[in-house]
Short mmCIF file of C-alpha atoms in Angstrom, two decimals:
data_model
loop_
_atom_site.label_atom_id
_atom_site.label_comp_id
_atom_site.label_asym_id
_atom_site.label_seq_id
_atom_site.Cartn_x
_atom_site.Cartn_y
_atom_site.Cartn_z
CA UNK A 766 23.59 -5.18 4.55
CA UNK A 767 22.83 -2.03 6.56
CA UNK A 768 22.33 0.97 4.31
CA UNK A 769 20.95 -1.13 1.46
CA UNK A 770 17.48 -2.07 0.37
CA UNK A 771 15.84 -5.45 0.10
CA UNK A 772 13.29 -6.48 -2.52
CA UNK A 773 11.14 -9.30 -1.23
CA UNK A 774 10.33 -11.61 -4.10
CA UNK A 775 9.42 -15.22 -4.68
CA UNK A 776 8.05 -16.13 -8.12
CA UNK A 777 5.43 -18.26 -6.39
CA UNK A 778 3.56 -15.13 -5.21
CA UNK A 779 2.11 -14.97 -8.74
CA UNK A 780 0.03 -17.97 -7.70
CA UNK A 781 -2.25 -15.54 -5.83
CA UNK A 782 -4.81 -15.94 -8.58
CA UNK A 783 -8.57 -15.58 -8.18
CA UNK A 784 -9.21 -16.67 -11.76
CA UNK A 785 -9.20 -15.29 -15.33
CA UNK A 786 -12.16 -12.94 -14.88
CA UNK A 787 -10.99 -11.38 -11.62
CA UNK A 788 -9.53 -7.84 -11.75
CA UNK A 789 -6.56 -8.73 -9.53
CA UNK A 790 -4.58 -10.36 -12.32
CA UNK A 791 -1.25 -11.70 -11.03
CA UNK A 792 0.37 -10.65 -14.29
CA UNK A 793 0.74 -7.24 -12.65
CA UNK A 794 3.28 -8.74 -10.23
CA UNK A 795 5.13 -10.62 -12.94
CA UNK A 796 5.37 -7.56 -15.18
CA UNK A 797 6.53 -5.36 -12.31
CA UNK A 798 9.31 -7.79 -11.44
CA UNK A 799 10.38 -7.91 -15.09
CA UNK A 800 10.42 -4.11 -15.38
CA UNK A 801 12.50 -3.86 -12.20
CA UNK A 802 14.93 -6.24 -13.87
CA UNK A 803 14.84 -4.40 -17.19
CA UNK A 804 16.16 -1.29 -15.44
CA UNK A 805 18.77 -3.30 -13.52
CA UNK A 806 17.26 -2.30 -10.19
CA UNK A 807 17.48 -5.88 -8.97
CA UNK A 808 21.26 -5.42 -9.00
CA UNK A 809 20.91 -2.42 -6.68
CA UNK A 810 18.98 -4.32 -4.01
CA UNK A 811 19.26 -7.64 -2.22
CA UNK A 812 16.50 -9.84 -3.63
CA UNK A 813 15.18 -12.01 -0.81
CA UNK A 814 12.58 -14.78 -0.74
CA UNK A 815 11.33 -14.98 2.83
CA UNK A 816 9.59 -17.98 4.34
CA UNK A 817 5.80 -18.15 4.36
CA UNK A 818 4.20 -16.83 7.51
CA UNK A 819 3.60 -19.71 9.90
CA UNK A 820 0.44 -20.18 11.92
CA UNK A 821 1.84 -18.54 15.04
CA UNK A 822 2.67 -15.46 12.97
CA UNK A 823 -0.72 -15.43 11.24
CA UNK A 824 -2.37 -15.57 14.66
CA UNK A 825 -0.75 -12.25 15.58
CA UNK A 826 -3.64 -10.71 13.60
CA UNK A 827 -6.01 -13.46 12.42
CA UNK A 828 -8.31 -15.70 14.46
CA UNK A 829 -7.47 -19.38 14.54
CA UNK A 830 -10.90 -20.39 13.23
CA UNK A 831 -10.45 -18.12 10.22
CA UNK A 832 -7.02 -19.56 9.43
CA UNK A 833 -8.54 -23.04 9.58
CA UNK A 834 -11.33 -21.92 7.23
CA UNK A 835 -8.76 -20.60 4.72
CA UNK A 836 -6.83 -23.87 4.90
CA UNK A 837 -10.02 -25.86 4.32
CA UNK A 838 -11.01 -23.71 1.32
CA UNK A 839 -7.47 -24.01 -0.01
CA UNK A 840 -7.70 -27.80 0.09
CA UNK A 841 -11.26 -27.91 -1.31
CA UNK A 842 -12.32 -24.63 -2.94
CA UNK A 843 -15.84 -25.93 -3.49
CA UNK A 844 -16.35 -26.15 0.26
CA UNK A 845 -15.35 -22.53 1.01
CA UNK A 846 -17.26 -21.01 3.92
CA UNK A 847 -18.91 -17.77 2.87
CA UNK A 848 -19.31 -16.79 6.51
CA UNK A 849 -15.58 -16.04 6.45
CA UNK A 850 -15.77 -14.07 3.20
CA UNK A 851 -14.37 -17.01 1.24
CA UNK A 852 -15.83 -18.26 -2.04
CA UNK A 853 -17.40 -14.88 -2.77
CA UNK A 854 -17.28 -12.79 -5.96
CA UNK A 855 -14.52 -10.63 -4.47
CA UNK A 856 -12.59 -13.49 -2.87
CA UNK A 857 -13.16 -16.72 -4.79
CA UNK A 858 -11.54 -19.76 -3.24
CA UNK A 859 -8.75 -21.44 -5.19
CA UNK A 860 -6.48 -24.41 -4.63
CA UNK A 861 -3.38 -23.43 -2.67
CA UNK A 862 -4.92 -20.16 -1.46
CA UNK A 863 -3.64 -20.56 2.10
CA UNK A 864 -0.10 -21.37 1.00
CA UNK A 865 0.34 -18.45 -1.40
CA UNK A 866 -1.42 -15.99 0.93
CA UNK A 867 0.92 -17.05 3.73
CA UNK A 868 3.85 -16.65 1.35
CA UNK A 869 2.89 -13.06 0.52
CA UNK A 870 2.42 -12.35 4.22
CA UNK A 871 5.81 -13.88 4.90
CA UNK A 872 7.46 -11.44 2.51
CA UNK A 873 6.03 -8.45 4.39
CA UNK A 874 6.90 -9.93 7.77
CA UNK A 875 10.40 -10.66 6.48
CA UNK A 876 10.70 -7.08 5.26
CA UNK A 877 9.73 -5.79 8.69
CA UNK A 878 12.23 -8.08 10.41
CA UNK A 879 15.06 -7.02 8.07
CA UNK A 880 14.42 -3.34 8.64
CA UNK A 881 14.01 -3.66 12.40
CA UNK A 882 17.19 -5.68 12.81
CA UNK A 883 19.22 -3.39 10.55
CA UNK A 884 19.81 -5.91 7.76
CA UNK A 885 18.43 -3.22 5.44
CA UNK A 886 17.24 0.35 5.79
CA UNK A 887 14.40 -0.12 3.32
CA UNK A 888 12.48 -3.19 2.19
CA UNK A 889 9.83 -3.46 -0.53
CA UNK A 890 7.16 -6.12 -1.03
CA UNK A 891 5.03 -4.96 -3.93
CA UNK A 892 3.08 -8.24 -3.83
CA UNK A 893 1.82 -7.18 -0.39
CA UNK A 894 -0.40 -4.41 0.86
CA UNK A 895 -3.48 -6.65 1.15
CA UNK A 896 -5.02 -4.24 3.62
CA UNK A 897 -8.71 -5.27 3.65
CA UNK A 898 -8.38 -8.71 5.27
CA UNK A 899 -9.93 -8.72 8.74
CA UNK A 900 -8.95 -10.78 11.79
CA UNK A 901 -11.84 -13.12 11.10
CA UNK A 902 -12.52 -12.85 7.38
CA UNK A 903 -11.38 -12.23 3.82
CA UNK A 904 -12.44 -8.99 2.18
CA UNK A 905 -11.75 -6.93 -0.92
CA UNK A 906 -9.41 -9.39 -2.70
CA UNK A 907 -7.40 -9.86 0.52
CA UNK A 908 -7.05 -13.17 2.40
CA UNK A 909 -4.30 -12.49 4.96
CA UNK A 910 -3.48 -8.93 5.99
CA UNK A 911 0.26 -8.84 5.38
CA UNK A 912 0.51 -5.14 6.27
CA UNK A 913 -1.04 -5.69 9.70
CA UNK A 914 1.06 -8.82 10.22
CA UNK A 915 4.27 -6.90 9.45
CA UNK A 916 3.30 -4.24 12.00
CA UNK A 917 2.33 -6.87 14.58
CA UNK A 918 5.71 -8.53 14.09
CA UNK A 919 7.47 -5.20 14.67
CA UNK A 920 5.57 -4.81 17.93
CA UNK A 921 6.50 -8.36 18.90
CA UNK A 922 10.16 -7.52 18.26
CA UNK A 923 9.95 -4.55 20.62
CA UNK A 924 8.85 -1.57 18.52
CA UNK A 925 6.91 0.95 20.58
CA UNK A 926 5.76 3.27 17.77
CA UNK A 927 4.96 2.18 14.22
CA UNK A 928 3.34 4.53 11.71
CA UNK A 929 1.34 3.14 8.80
CA UNK A 930 0.53 5.38 5.82
CA UNK A 931 -1.89 4.01 3.21
CA UNK A 932 -2.40 5.85 -0.10
CA UNK A 933 -4.42 3.16 -1.88
CA UNK A 934 -7.67 4.52 -3.34
CA UNK A 935 -9.56 2.29 -0.89
CA UNK A 936 -9.58 2.81 2.87
CA UNK A 937 -7.05 0.69 4.76
CA UNK A 938 -9.81 -0.73 6.91
CA UNK A 939 -8.25 -4.04 7.90
CA UNK A 940 -5.07 -2.46 9.23
CA UNK A 941 -7.06 0.19 11.09
CA UNK A 942 -9.28 -2.50 12.63
CA UNK A 943 -6.30 -4.61 13.73
CA UNK A 944 -4.83 -1.72 15.74
CA UNK A 945 -7.95 0.26 16.63
CA UNK A 946 -7.22 -0.07 20.35
CA UNK A 947 -3.43 0.06 20.19
CA UNK A 948 -1.78 3.48 20.71
CA UNK A 949 1.57 2.05 19.59
CA UNK A 950 0.34 2.09 15.98
CA UNK A 951 -0.63 5.21 14.07
CA UNK A 952 -2.71 4.45 10.96
CA UNK A 953 -3.17 7.14 8.31
CA UNK A 954 -5.29 6.45 5.23
CA UNK A 955 -5.78 8.77 2.25
CA UNK A 956 -8.60 7.37 0.09
CA UNK A 957 -11.67 8.04 -2.01
CA UNK A 958 -14.68 9.04 0.07
CA UNK A 959 -16.64 6.12 1.55
CA UNK A 960 -19.85 7.47 0.04
CA UNK A 961 -18.61 6.48 -3.41
CA UNK A 962 -16.27 3.52 -2.89
CA UNK A 963 -15.72 0.22 -1.10
CA UNK A 964 -15.37 -0.49 1.80
CA UNK A 965 -17.58 2.45 2.82
CA UNK A 966 -15.36 3.18 5.83
CA UNK A 967 -12.60 5.68 6.53
CA UNK A 968 -14.66 8.66 7.64
CA UNK A 969 -12.71 11.48 9.30
CA UNK A 970 -14.53 10.76 12.55
CA UNK A 971 -12.88 7.31 12.77
CA UNK A 972 -10.03 8.26 15.09
CA UNK A 973 -9.27 5.16 17.18
CA UNK A 974 -10.76 3.60 20.30
CA UNK A 975 -11.68 5.91 23.16
CA UNK A 976 -8.93 6.17 25.73
CA UNK A 977 -5.25 5.78 25.07
CA UNK A 978 -5.74 4.96 21.37
CA UNK A 979 -7.92 7.96 20.61
CA UNK A 980 -6.27 9.92 17.81
CA UNK A 981 -4.26 6.93 16.58
CA UNK A 982 -6.36 6.60 13.40
CA UNK A 983 -6.36 9.41 10.85
CA UNK A 984 -8.56 9.28 7.75
CA UNK A 985 -8.63 11.63 4.76
CA UNK A 986 -11.75 10.96 2.65
CA UNK A 987 -11.25 12.57 -0.75
CA UNK A 988 -14.01 13.56 -3.19
CA UNK A 989 -14.36 11.43 -6.30
CA UNK A 990 -12.51 13.05 -9.18
CA UNK A 991 -9.63 14.37 -7.07
CA UNK A 992 -6.56 14.81 -9.27
CA UNK A 993 -2.85 15.33 -8.77
CA UNK A 994 -2.85 18.79 -7.20
CA UNK A 995 -5.61 17.96 -4.73
CA UNK A 996 -4.22 14.55 -3.82
CA UNK A 997 -0.76 15.94 -3.10
CA UNK A 998 -2.20 18.94 -1.27
CA UNK A 999 -4.22 16.63 1.00
CA UNK A 1000 -1.26 14.32 1.63
CA UNK A 1001 1.04 17.15 2.62
CA UNK A 1002 -1.64 18.92 4.67
CA UNK A 1003 -2.05 15.91 6.95
CA UNK A 1004 0.58 13.18 6.78
CA UNK A 1005 3.91 14.90 7.55
CA UNK A 1006 2.58 16.80 10.57
CA UNK A 1007 1.02 13.73 12.18
CA UNK A 1008 4.03 11.51 11.46
CA UNK A 1009 6.37 14.17 12.89
CA UNK A 1010 4.28 14.33 16.06
CA UNK A 1011 4.20 10.53 16.46
CA UNK A 1012 7.97 10.01 15.90
CA UNK A 1013 7.71 6.39 14.66
CA UNK A 1014 10.57 3.95 14.96
CA UNK A 1015 9.52 2.37 11.66
CA UNK A 1016 7.40 3.70 8.81
CA UNK A 1017 5.24 1.18 6.93
CA UNK A 1018 3.59 2.47 3.76
CA UNK A 1019 1.07 0.99 1.34
CA UNK A 1020 1.21 2.18 -2.27
CA UNK A 1021 -1.88 0.91 -4.04
CA UNK A 1022 -1.73 2.17 -7.64
CA UNK A 1023 -5.52 2.31 -8.04
CA UNK A 1024 -5.68 6.07 -7.45
CA UNK A 1025 -4.66 6.39 -11.11
CA UNK A 1026 -7.01 7.93 -13.67
CA UNK A 1027 -6.76 4.74 -15.79
CA UNK A 1028 -7.83 2.43 -12.96
CA UNK A 1029 -11.16 0.74 -13.75
CA UNK A 1030 -12.38 0.21 -10.18
CA UNK A 1031 -12.32 3.69 -8.64
CA UNK A 1032 -12.88 7.37 -9.31
CA UNK A 1033 -9.78 9.41 -8.50
CA UNK A 1034 -7.77 11.05 -11.29
CA UNK A 1035 -4.18 10.79 -10.07
CA UNK A 1036 -1.23 10.36 -12.44
CA UNK A 1037 1.77 8.10 -12.22
CA UNK A 1038 3.86 11.21 -11.63
CA UNK A 1039 1.88 12.15 -8.52
CA UNK A 1040 2.14 8.57 -7.24
CA UNK A 1041 5.90 8.81 -7.67
CA UNK A 1042 5.92 12.15 -5.79
CA UNK A 1043 4.17 10.54 -2.81
CA UNK A 1044 6.61 7.63 -2.87
CA UNK A 1045 9.47 10.12 -2.68
CA UNK A 1046 7.69 11.95 0.16
CA UNK A 1047 7.27 8.71 2.14
CA UNK A 1048 10.96 7.93 1.68
CA UNK A 1049 11.80 11.40 3.00
CA UNK A 1050 9.44 10.96 5.98
CA UNK A 1051 11.15 7.69 6.88
CA UNK A 1052 14.52 9.42 6.98
CA UNK A 1053 13.23 12.51 8.76
CA UNK A 1054 11.29 10.77 11.53
CA UNK A 1055 11.94 7.00 11.57
CA UNK A 1056 15.70 6.76 11.33
CA UNK A 1057 15.38 5.71 7.70
CA UNK A 1058 13.54 2.49 8.60
CA UNK A 1059 10.99 2.02 5.82
CA UNK A 1060 8.83 -0.94 4.79
CA UNK A 1061 7.02 -0.24 1.50
CA UNK A 1062 4.19 -2.43 0.21
CA UNK A 1063 2.08 -2.63 -2.94
CA UNK A 1064 -1.70 -2.90 -2.78
CA UNK A 1065 -4.50 -2.37 -5.26
CA UNK A 1066 -4.06 -1.48 -8.91
CA UNK A 1067 -6.04 -2.92 -11.78
CA UNK A 1068 -4.60 -1.14 -14.81
CA UNK A 1069 -2.18 -4.05 -14.85
CA UNK A 1070 -0.09 -3.02 -17.87
CA UNK A 1071 -0.39 0.75 -18.15
CA UNK A 1072 0.06 1.70 -14.48
CA UNK A 1073 1.02 -0.91 -11.90
CA UNK A 1074 4.44 -2.03 -13.20
CA UNK A 1075 5.63 1.53 -13.71
CA UNK A 1076 4.36 2.78 -10.34
CA UNK A 1077 5.95 0.00 -8.31
CA UNK A 1078 9.17 0.06 -10.32
CA UNK A 1079 9.48 3.70 -9.32
CA UNK A 1080 8.93 2.59 -5.71
CA UNK A 1081 11.73 0.02 -5.91
CA UNK A 1082 14.07 2.57 -7.49
CA UNK A 1083 13.38 5.11 -4.74
CA UNK A 1084 13.98 2.51 -2.02
CA UNK A 1085 17.17 1.37 -3.75
CA UNK A 1086 18.56 4.89 -3.91
CA UNK A 1087 18.53 4.79 -7.70
CA UNK A 1088 15.45 6.69 -8.74
CA UNK A 1089 14.18 6.17 -12.27
CA UNK A 1090 13.77 9.59 -13.87
CA UNK A 1091 10.19 10.17 -15.08
CA UNK A 1092 11.26 10.87 -18.66
CA UNK A 1093 13.16 7.56 -18.91
CA UNK A 1094 12.33 5.48 -21.97
CA UNK A 1095 11.11 1.98 -21.11
CA UNK A 1096 13.30 -0.80 -22.58
CA UNK A 1097 11.92 -2.30 -25.80
CA UNK A 1098 12.48 -5.83 -24.50
CA UNK A 1099 10.00 -5.29 -21.68
CA UNK A 1100 7.43 -3.72 -23.99
CA UNK A 1101 7.70 -6.69 -26.35
CA UNK A 1102 7.29 -9.07 -23.41
CA UNK A 1103 4.16 -7.21 -22.33
CA UNK A 1104 2.61 -7.54 -25.77
CA UNK A 1105 3.51 -11.23 -26.00
CA UNK A 1106 2.06 -11.86 -22.56
CA UNK A 1107 -1.09 -9.69 -22.65
CA UNK A 1108 -1.61 -8.55 -26.29
CA UNK A 1109 -1.66 -5.00 -24.92
CA UNK A 1110 0.61 -2.13 -25.96
CA UNK A 1111 2.88 -1.06 -23.13
CA UNK A 1112 3.66 2.57 -22.24
CA UNK A 1113 6.83 4.06 -23.71
CA UNK A 1114 8.09 6.16 -20.80
CA UNK A 1115 8.10 6.17 -17.01
CA UNK A 1116 5.85 9.24 -16.86
CA UNK A 1117 2.34 10.37 -17.70
CA UNK A 1118 3.84 13.67 -18.82
CA UNK A 1119 2.90 15.59 -15.67
CA UNK A 1120 6.29 15.77 -13.96
CA UNK A 1121 7.00 17.87 -11.96
CA UNK A 1122 3.57 17.84 -10.36
CA UNK A 1123 2.43 21.11 -8.81
CA UNK A 1124 0.27 21.56 -5.72
CA UNK A 1125 -0.59 24.38 -3.30
CA UNK A 1126 0.62 24.17 0.29
CA UNK A 1127 -1.98 24.15 3.05
CA UNK A 1128 0.15 26.68 4.92
CA UNK A 1129 -0.69 29.26 2.27
CA UNK A 1130 -4.36 29.17 3.24
CA UNK A 1131 -7.49 27.26 2.30
CA UNK A 1132 -10.87 27.79 0.70
CA UNK A 1133 -13.75 26.61 2.96
CA UNK A 1134 -16.01 26.34 -0.11
CA UNK A 1135 -13.66 23.95 -1.93
CA UNK A 1136 -14.60 20.25 -1.69
CA UNK A 1137 -10.99 19.08 -1.39
CA UNK A 1138 -10.22 21.63 1.31
CA UNK A 1139 -13.41 20.64 3.13
CA UNK A 1140 -12.13 17.04 3.20
CA UNK A 1141 -8.79 18.10 4.63
CA UNK A 1142 -10.47 20.35 7.20
CA UNK A 1143 -12.73 17.50 8.32
CA UNK A 1144 -9.70 15.31 8.99
CA UNK A 1145 -7.70 17.99 10.76
CA UNK A 1146 -10.67 18.98 12.95
CA UNK A 1147 -11.48 15.37 13.88
CA UNK A 1148 -8.01 13.98 14.51
CA UNK A 1149 -5.51 16.75 15.13
CA UNK A 1150 -6.85 18.04 18.50
CA UNK A 1151 -6.77 14.46 19.85
CA UNK A 1152 -3.02 14.52 19.22
CA UNK A 1153 -2.57 17.99 20.67
CA UNK A 1154 -2.13 19.53 17.20
CA UNK A 1155 -3.82 22.63 15.89
CA UNK A 1156 -6.62 21.89 13.43
#
C-alpha cells in the first residue's frame, strides 16, 4: 500500500465517553467519520481498525501502577483513584475506560507502524491526539497518551529522529514530558499562552532537559485573541526552520480543532480555513523533510458540529491526496444526519469564508512592540540558539 494513506477507525472509539455533560462529546468522532464518508474520502484511503494497545505497549510511556489504576476504575468507576487524576471533573471514570482508551492508543500506534514500515505514506487517527495524559496520571480529558505512545513505538522500531508538531490550543504537555530527556524526539507546540489557559505550561523557556536534550522542546505561547494572520505567522516563523534543522525520519502532528473562534473552552480566534492551511503546511513539511512519512492525529475541539467534523475531514482529504476545496458544499444527507443526531444546524460549506488566508512572513521583518511578534521572538531567542540557529 506504499504511496497511499490509511485512516485508522474502529466504531468502538466512540465509546470514549465521559458522560452527557462533558465537553468531549464522542459525537464529534461519529460526525467526522460520516462526513469523511459523505465526501467519498473513505474510498481514497485504506480504512484500518488496529488492535488495542497491549500492556507492554502502554508501558512504553505509562507507569505500570497507573495502568492498573485505570483498569480498576474501568471495572468499578465508583472506586476511581483521584491520586491518578481519575474520577475528577475533567476525567470522570466510566465503565470500559481502559479498553476504549487502549483502543484509541492502538490506532495511533498502528498508524506509526504502518508509516514506518512503508505500508502507507500517511496515516490519520482523528480519534487520537490525547496529548495531556502523563506517565503516571490522567489529565485534561486524556487517559492514555496515544501521541507519545506512537512516538515511543517509532523509537522502538529503530527511528532515530521523530518530530512532533502540536497545534492544539492547549500545550502538548504530556508528549513534551514523555520525551523531555530524549534528544531523538523534537516536540514543537503552538498554543494559547499558559497565563490564560490550561495546563499553564508551555513557556518559551521550556526547552528540554539540560545536556543532550536541550533544545529538543520548542514552545510558542500565543496571546489570547490571536487570529488567522498571527497564528499562521507564528507557525511559519518557527516550525519549518526547526523541522528542517532536525531532519526527522517521521513527522507526527496533532491537529486539535479548539483554536477555532467558535470553540467554547479557549480564547484564540482561528478559522477553519487557517486550520486547513496549517494541515497543508504539515503535509508539505513531511514531504520536504521526513520522506513523506506523516502520522496525523486529532486532539481537542469542542464545537462538535460547527468545527470539528469539517476540520478533520479536511485533514483526511489532505492525507489522502484528494483535498476538499474550501468552497465545497457539504452534502445535504450529512447535514440532515447532524440535525437528527444533535438538533443543531450544520454548516453549509467547508469554509468559514476566509480562504485564502493571508499572513505576513517573519522574513519581512517584525515589530518588537507587537504582542504576537513578542511571542515569536521569545520562542526564537529561547530555543533557536540551543539548536545552532539564529534567533
